[in-house]
mmCIF file of C-alpha atoms in Angstrom:
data_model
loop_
_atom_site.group_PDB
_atom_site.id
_atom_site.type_symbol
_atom_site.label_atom_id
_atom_site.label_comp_id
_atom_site.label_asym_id
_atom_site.label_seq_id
_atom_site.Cartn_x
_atom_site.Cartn_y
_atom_site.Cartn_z
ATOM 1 C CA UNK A 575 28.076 -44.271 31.121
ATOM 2 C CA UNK A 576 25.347 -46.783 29.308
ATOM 3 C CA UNK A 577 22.528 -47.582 31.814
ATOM 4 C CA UNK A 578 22.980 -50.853 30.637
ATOM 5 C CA UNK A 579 23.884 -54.316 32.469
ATOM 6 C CA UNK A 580 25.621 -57.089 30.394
ATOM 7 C CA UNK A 581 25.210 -60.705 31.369
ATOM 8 C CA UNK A 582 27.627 -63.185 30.876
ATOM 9 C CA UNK A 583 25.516 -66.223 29.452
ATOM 10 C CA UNK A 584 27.148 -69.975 29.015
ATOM 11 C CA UNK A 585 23.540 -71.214 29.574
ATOM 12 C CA UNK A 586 24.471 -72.866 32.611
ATOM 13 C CA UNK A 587 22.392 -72.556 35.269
ATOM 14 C CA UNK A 588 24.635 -69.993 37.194
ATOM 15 C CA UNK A 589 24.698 -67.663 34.626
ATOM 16 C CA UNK A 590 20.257 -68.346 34.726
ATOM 17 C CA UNK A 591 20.578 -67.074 37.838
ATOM 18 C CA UNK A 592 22.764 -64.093 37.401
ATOM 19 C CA UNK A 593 20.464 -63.026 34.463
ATOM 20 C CA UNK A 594 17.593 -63.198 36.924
ATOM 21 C CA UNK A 595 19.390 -61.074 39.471
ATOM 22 C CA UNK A 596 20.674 -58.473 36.757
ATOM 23 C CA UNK A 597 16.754 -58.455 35.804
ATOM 24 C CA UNK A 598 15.906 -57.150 39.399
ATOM 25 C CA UNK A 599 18.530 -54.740 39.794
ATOM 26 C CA UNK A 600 17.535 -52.807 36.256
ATOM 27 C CA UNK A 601 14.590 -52.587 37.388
ATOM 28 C CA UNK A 602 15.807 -50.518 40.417
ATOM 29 C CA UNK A 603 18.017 -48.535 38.271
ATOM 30 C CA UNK A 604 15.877 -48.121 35.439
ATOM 31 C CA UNK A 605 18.482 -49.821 33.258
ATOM 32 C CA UNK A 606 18.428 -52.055 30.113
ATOM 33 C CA UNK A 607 20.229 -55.997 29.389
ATOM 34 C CA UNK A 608 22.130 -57.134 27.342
ATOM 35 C CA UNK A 609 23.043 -60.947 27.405
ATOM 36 C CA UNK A 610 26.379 -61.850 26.016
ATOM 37 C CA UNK A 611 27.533 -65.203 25.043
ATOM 38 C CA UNK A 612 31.217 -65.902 23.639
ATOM 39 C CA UNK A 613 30.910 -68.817 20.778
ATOM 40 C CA UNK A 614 32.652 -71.478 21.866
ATOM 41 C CA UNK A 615 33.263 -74.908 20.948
ATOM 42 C CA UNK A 616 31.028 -76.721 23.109
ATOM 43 C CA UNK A 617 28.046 -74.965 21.935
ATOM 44 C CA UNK A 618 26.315 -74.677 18.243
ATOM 45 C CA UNK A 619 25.389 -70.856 17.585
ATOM 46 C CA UNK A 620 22.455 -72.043 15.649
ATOM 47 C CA UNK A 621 21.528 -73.548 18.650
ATOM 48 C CA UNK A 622 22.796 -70.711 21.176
ATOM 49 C CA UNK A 623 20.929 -68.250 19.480
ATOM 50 C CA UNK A 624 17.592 -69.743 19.593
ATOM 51 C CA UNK A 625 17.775 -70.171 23.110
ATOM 52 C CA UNK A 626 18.753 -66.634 23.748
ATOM 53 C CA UNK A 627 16.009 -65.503 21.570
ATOM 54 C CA UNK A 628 13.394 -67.799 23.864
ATOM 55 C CA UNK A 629 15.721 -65.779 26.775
ATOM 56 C CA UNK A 630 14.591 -62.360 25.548
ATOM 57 C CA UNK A 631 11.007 -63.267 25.173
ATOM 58 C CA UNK A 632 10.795 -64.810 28.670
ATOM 59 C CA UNK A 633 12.779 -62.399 30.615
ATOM 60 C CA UNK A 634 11.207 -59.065 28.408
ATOM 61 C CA UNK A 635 7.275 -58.775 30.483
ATOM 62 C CA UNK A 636 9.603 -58.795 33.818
ATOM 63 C CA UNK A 637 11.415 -55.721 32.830
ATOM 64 C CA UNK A 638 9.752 -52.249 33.057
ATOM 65 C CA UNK A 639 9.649 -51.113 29.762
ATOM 66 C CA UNK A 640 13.216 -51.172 29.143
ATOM 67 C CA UNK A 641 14.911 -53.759 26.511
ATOM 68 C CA UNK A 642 16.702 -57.250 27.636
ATOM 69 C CA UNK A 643 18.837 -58.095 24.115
ATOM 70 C CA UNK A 644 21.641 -60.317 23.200
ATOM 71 C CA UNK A 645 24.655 -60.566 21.458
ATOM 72 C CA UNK A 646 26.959 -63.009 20.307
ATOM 73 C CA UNK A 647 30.644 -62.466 20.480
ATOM 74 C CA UNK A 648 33.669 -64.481 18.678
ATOM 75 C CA UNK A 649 37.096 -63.998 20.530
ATOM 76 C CA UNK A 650 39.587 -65.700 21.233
ATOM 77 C CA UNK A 651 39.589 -65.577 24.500
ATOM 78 C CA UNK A 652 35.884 -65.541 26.565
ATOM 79 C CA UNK A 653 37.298 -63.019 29.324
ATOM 80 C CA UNK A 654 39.096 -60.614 26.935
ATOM 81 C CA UNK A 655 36.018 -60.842 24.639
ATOM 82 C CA UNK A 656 33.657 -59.909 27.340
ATOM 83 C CA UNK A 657 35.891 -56.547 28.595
ATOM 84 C CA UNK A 658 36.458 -55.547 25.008
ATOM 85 C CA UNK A 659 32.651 -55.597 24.550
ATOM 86 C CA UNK A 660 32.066 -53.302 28.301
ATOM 87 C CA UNK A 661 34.537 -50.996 27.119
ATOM 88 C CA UNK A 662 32.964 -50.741 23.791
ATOM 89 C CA UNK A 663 29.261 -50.306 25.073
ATOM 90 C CA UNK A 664 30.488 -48.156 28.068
ATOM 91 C CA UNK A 665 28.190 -50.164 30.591
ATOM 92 C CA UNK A 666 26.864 -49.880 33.996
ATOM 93 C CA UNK A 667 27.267 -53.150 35.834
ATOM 94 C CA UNK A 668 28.423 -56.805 34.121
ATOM 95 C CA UNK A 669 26.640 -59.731 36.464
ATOM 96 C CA UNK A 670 28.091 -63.550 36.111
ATOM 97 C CA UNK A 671 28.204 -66.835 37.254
ATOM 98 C CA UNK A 672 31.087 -67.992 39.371
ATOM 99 C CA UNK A 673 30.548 -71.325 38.060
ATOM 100 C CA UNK A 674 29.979 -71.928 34.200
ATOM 101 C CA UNK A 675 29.871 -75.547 32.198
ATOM 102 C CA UNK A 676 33.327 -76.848 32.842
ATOM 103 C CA UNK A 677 32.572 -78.941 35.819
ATOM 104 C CA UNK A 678 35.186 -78.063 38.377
ATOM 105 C CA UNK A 679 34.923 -78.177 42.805
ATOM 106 C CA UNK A 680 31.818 -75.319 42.979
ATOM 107 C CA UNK A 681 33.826 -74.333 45.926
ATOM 108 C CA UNK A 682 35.846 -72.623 43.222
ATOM 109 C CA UNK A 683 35.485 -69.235 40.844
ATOM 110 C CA UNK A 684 35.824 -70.399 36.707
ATOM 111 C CA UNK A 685 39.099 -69.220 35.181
ATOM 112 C CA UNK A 686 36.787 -66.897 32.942
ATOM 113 C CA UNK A 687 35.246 -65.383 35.649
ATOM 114 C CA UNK A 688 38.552 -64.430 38.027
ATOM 115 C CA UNK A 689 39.952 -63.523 34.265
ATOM 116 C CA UNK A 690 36.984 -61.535 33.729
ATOM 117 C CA UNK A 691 36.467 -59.418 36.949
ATOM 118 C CA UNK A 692 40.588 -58.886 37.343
ATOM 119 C CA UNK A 693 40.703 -57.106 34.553
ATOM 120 C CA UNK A 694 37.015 -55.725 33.984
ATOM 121 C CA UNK A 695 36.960 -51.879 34.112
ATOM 122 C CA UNK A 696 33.470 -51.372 35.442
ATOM 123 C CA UNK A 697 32.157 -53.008 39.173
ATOM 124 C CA UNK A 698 31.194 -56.950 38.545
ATOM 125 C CA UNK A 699 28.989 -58.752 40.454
ATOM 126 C CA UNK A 700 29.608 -62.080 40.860
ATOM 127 C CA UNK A 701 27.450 -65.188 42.473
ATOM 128 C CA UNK A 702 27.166 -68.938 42.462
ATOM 129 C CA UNK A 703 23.807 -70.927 41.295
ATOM 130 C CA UNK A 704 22.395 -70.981 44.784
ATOM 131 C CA UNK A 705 21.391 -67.938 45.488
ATOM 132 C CA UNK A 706 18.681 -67.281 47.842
ATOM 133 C CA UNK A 707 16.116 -64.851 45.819
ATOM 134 C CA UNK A 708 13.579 -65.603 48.309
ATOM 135 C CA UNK A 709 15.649 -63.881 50.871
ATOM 136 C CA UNK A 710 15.713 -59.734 50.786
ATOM 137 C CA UNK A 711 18.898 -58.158 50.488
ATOM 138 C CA UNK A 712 19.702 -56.548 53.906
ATOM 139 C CA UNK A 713 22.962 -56.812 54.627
ATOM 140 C CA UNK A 714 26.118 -55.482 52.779
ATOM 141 C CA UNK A 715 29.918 -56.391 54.016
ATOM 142 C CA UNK A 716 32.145 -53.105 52.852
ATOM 143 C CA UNK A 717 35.589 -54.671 54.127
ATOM 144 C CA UNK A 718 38.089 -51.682 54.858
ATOM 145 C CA UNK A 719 41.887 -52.270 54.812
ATOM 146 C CA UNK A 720 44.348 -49.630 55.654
ATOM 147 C CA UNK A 721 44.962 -49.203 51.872
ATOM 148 C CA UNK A 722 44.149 -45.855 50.131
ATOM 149 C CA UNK A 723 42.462 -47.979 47.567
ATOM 150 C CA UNK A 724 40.028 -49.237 49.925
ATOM 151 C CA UNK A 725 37.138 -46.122 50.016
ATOM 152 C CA UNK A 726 36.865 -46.641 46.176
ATOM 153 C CA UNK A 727 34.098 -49.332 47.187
ATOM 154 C CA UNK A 728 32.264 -46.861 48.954
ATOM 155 C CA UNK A 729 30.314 -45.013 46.172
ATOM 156 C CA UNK A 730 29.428 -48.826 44.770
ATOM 157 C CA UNK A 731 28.242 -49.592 47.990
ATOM 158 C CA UNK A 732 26.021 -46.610 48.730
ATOM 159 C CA UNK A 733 24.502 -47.525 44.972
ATOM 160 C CA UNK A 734 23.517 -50.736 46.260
ATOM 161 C CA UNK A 735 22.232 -49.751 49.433
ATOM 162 C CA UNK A 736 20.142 -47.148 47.910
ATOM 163 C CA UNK A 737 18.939 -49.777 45.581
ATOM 164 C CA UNK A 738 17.875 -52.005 48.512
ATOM 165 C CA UNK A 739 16.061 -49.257 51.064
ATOM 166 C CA UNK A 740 15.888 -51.370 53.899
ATOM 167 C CA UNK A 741 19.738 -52.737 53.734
ATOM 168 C CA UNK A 742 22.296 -52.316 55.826
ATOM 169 C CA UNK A 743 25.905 -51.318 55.282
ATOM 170 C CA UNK A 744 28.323 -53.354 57.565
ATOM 171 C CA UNK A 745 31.393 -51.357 57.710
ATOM 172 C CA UNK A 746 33.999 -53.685 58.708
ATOM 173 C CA UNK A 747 37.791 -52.627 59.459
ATOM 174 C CA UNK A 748 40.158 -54.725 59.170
ATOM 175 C CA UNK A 749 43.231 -54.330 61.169
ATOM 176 C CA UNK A 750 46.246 -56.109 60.876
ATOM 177 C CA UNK A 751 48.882 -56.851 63.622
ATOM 178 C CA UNK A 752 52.203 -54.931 61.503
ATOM 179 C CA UNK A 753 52.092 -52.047 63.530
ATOM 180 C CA UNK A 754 50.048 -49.107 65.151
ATOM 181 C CA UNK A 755 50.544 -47.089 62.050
ATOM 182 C CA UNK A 756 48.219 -49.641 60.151
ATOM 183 C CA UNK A 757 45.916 -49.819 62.622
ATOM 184 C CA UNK A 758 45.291 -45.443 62.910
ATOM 185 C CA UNK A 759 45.058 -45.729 58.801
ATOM 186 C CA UNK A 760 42.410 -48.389 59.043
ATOM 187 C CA UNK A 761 40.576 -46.078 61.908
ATOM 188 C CA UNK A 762 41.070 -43.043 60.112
ATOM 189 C CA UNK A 763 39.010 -44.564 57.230
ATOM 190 C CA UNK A 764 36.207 -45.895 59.379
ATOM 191 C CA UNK A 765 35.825 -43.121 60.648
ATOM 192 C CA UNK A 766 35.452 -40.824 57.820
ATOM 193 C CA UNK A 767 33.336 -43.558 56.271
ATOM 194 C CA UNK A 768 31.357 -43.266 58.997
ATOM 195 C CA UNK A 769 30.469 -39.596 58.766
ATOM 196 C CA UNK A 770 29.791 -40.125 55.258
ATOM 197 C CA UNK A 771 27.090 -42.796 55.453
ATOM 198 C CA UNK A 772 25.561 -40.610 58.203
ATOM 199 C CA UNK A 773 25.484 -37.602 56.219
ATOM 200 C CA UNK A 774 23.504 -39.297 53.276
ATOM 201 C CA UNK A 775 21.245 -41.189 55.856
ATOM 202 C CA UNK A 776 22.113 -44.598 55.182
ATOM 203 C CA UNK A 777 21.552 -47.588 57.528
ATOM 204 C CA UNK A 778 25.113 -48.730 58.725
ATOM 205 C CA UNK A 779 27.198 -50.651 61.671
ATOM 206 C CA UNK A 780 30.477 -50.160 62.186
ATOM 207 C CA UNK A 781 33.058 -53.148 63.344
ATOM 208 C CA UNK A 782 36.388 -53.557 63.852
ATOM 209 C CA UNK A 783 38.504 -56.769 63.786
ATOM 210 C CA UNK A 784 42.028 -57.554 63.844
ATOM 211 C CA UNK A 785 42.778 -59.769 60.868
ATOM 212 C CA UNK A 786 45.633 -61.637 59.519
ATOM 213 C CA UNK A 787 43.573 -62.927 56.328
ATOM 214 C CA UNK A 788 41.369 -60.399 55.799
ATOM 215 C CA UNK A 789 38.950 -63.236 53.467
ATOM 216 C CA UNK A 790 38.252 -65.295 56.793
ATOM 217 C CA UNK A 791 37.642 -62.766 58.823
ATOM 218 C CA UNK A 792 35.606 -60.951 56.434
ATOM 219 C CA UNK A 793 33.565 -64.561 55.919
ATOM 220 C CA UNK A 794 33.167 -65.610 59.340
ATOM 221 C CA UNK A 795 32.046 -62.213 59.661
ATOM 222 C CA UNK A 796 29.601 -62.243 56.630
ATOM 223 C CA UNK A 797 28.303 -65.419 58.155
ATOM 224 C CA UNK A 798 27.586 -63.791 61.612
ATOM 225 C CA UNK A 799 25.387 -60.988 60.440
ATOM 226 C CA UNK A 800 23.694 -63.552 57.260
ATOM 227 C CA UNK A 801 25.330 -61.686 54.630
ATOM 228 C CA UNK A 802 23.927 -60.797 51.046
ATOM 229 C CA UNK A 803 26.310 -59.118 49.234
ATOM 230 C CA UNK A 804 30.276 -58.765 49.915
ATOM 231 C CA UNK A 805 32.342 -55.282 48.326
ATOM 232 C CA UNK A 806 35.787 -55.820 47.532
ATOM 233 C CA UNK A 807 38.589 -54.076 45.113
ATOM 234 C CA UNK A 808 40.212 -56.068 42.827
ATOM 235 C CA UNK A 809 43.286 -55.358 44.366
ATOM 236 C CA UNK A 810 43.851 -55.489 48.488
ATOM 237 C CA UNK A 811 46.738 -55.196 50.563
ATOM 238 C CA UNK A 812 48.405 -58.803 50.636
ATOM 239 C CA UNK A 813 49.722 -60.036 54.190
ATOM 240 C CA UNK A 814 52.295 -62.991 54.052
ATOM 241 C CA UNK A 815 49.565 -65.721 54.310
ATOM 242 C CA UNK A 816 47.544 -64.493 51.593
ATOM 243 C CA UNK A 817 50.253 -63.602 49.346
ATOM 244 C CA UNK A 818 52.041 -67.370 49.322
ATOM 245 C CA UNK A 819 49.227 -70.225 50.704
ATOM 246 C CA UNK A 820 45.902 -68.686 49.337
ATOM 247 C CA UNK A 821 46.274 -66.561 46.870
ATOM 248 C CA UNK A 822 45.645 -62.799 46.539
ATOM 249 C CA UNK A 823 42.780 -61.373 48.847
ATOM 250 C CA UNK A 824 40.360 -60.899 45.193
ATOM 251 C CA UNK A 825 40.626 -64.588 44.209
ATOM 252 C CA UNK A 826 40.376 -65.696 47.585
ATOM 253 C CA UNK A 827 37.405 -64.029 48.083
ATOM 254 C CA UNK A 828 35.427 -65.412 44.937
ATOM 255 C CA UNK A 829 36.620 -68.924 45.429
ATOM 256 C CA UNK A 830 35.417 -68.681 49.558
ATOM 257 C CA UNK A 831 33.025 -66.380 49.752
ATOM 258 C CA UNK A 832 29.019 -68.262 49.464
ATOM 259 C CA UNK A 833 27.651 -64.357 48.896
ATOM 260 C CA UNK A 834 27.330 -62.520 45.964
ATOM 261 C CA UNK A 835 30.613 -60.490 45.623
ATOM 262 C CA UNK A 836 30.658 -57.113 43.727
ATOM 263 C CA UNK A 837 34.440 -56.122 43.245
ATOM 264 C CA UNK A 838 35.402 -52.560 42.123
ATOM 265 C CA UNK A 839 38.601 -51.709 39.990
ATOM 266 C CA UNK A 840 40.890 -49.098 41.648
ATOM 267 C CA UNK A 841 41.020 -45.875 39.634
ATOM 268 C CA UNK A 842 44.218 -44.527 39.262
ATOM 269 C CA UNK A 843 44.078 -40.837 39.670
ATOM 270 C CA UNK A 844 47.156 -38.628 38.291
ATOM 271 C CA UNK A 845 49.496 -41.945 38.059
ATOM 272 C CA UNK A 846 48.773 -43.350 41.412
ATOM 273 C CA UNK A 847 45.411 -45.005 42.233
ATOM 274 C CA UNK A 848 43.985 -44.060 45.552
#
């Protein structure tokens, strides 16, 4: 894997502000930028490239001693044209805006950034133009289902909380009302979870909730505890109300949610992701 972090750039001032997180996290990992933008209409390259140029040169004497580059991508499509490029390059992390230049509610996620992160192989981290950098991350949500999918965010989370010494990881299971053989799953995992953070000597709560939208619970509880980061998988379990009046639990989630949200791909693992 490249120690490197590509971010998305539209030059909106979302994107700004994911550049200037993406700058404090490779400093914690030692890792290099690379700024991406996807021609488009809308924007003259002649134009596009300048300002990335006056990008590098601002952002460079805040990095410590790595490189912050740029590249300019034609594609088709923005979203493909980003994940073609983090397969290529074999990054770290990609960091974007949830909100780019086309104008829409800023309640809700771009088309190229749900695109982008649904079908991104490596973790994204995703957050609107208002966020706080005055305020120190401290708190990190890792939402547990009873799906075997649901520990993949655990590694991700551990690298964040390690990046952030004085966080804290807020387990949170989620238990739905189908059944007690839900509910054991969801325990099980807590509690193995559990062990594991304690092992390694991380800072962590644990809480359990029972859930019928696992989003609103996982907000109201991310509000409760003032919340700086949110871990999801791309894919979650879907209960009858998220599956037909809000959409799957992933789009809900970066539509709702106010925090920075890192989502993790499942890996499959001989045929069947787990």
């Amino acid at each position: 894997m490249n120690k490197e972090i590509i971010v998305g750039i539209d030059f909106s001032n979302t994107s700004l502000t994911a550049l200037r997180l993406a700058v404090d996290i490779a400093n914690r990992t030692n890792s290099s930028i690379l700024m991406l933008w996807v021609k488009t209409a809308e924007k003259d390259p002649m134009e596009a490239e300048a300002i990335l140029k006056d990008l590098c040169k601002s952002f460079a004497s805040a990095l410590n001693g790595k490189e912050i580059q740029y590249k300019v991508a034609e594609g088709k499509k923005v979203h493909s044209t980003i994940n073609k490029i983090v397969k290529e390059r074999k990054s770290y992390l990609l960091v974007i805006g949830a909100n780019g230049n086309s104008g829409f509610d800023e309640r809700f996620a771009g088309a190229n950034a749900f695109k982008t992160l649904n079908d991104c192989p490596i973790p994204v981290l995703l957050l609107r133009e208002n966020f706080n950098f005055c305020k120190p991350l401290k708190n990190i949500i890792l939402p547990i289902d009873s799906t075997p999918d649901t520990r993949q965010k655990v590694p991700w989370t551990m690298e964040f909380a390690r990046m952030f010494p004085n966080s804290c990881i807020r387990v949170l299971g989620l238990q739905s009302y189908a059944g007690k053989t839900i509910r054991e799953e969801v325990e099980k995992y807590i509690t193995s979870i559990d062990t594991l953070l304690t092992q390694k000597g991380l800072n962590h709560t644990i809480e359990i909730r029972d859930s019928d939208n696992s989003t609103l619970t996982t907000l109201d509880y991310a509000k409760e505890v003032d919340a700086d980061l949110i871990v999801i998988m791309t894919e979650q379990e879907k209960t009858l109300s998220n599956l037909f009046f809000l959409g799957p639990y992933a789009q809900q989630m970066i539509n709702l949610s106010p925090y920075p949200v890192l989502t993790i791909a499942p890996k499959d693992i001989n045929g069947a992701s787990r």
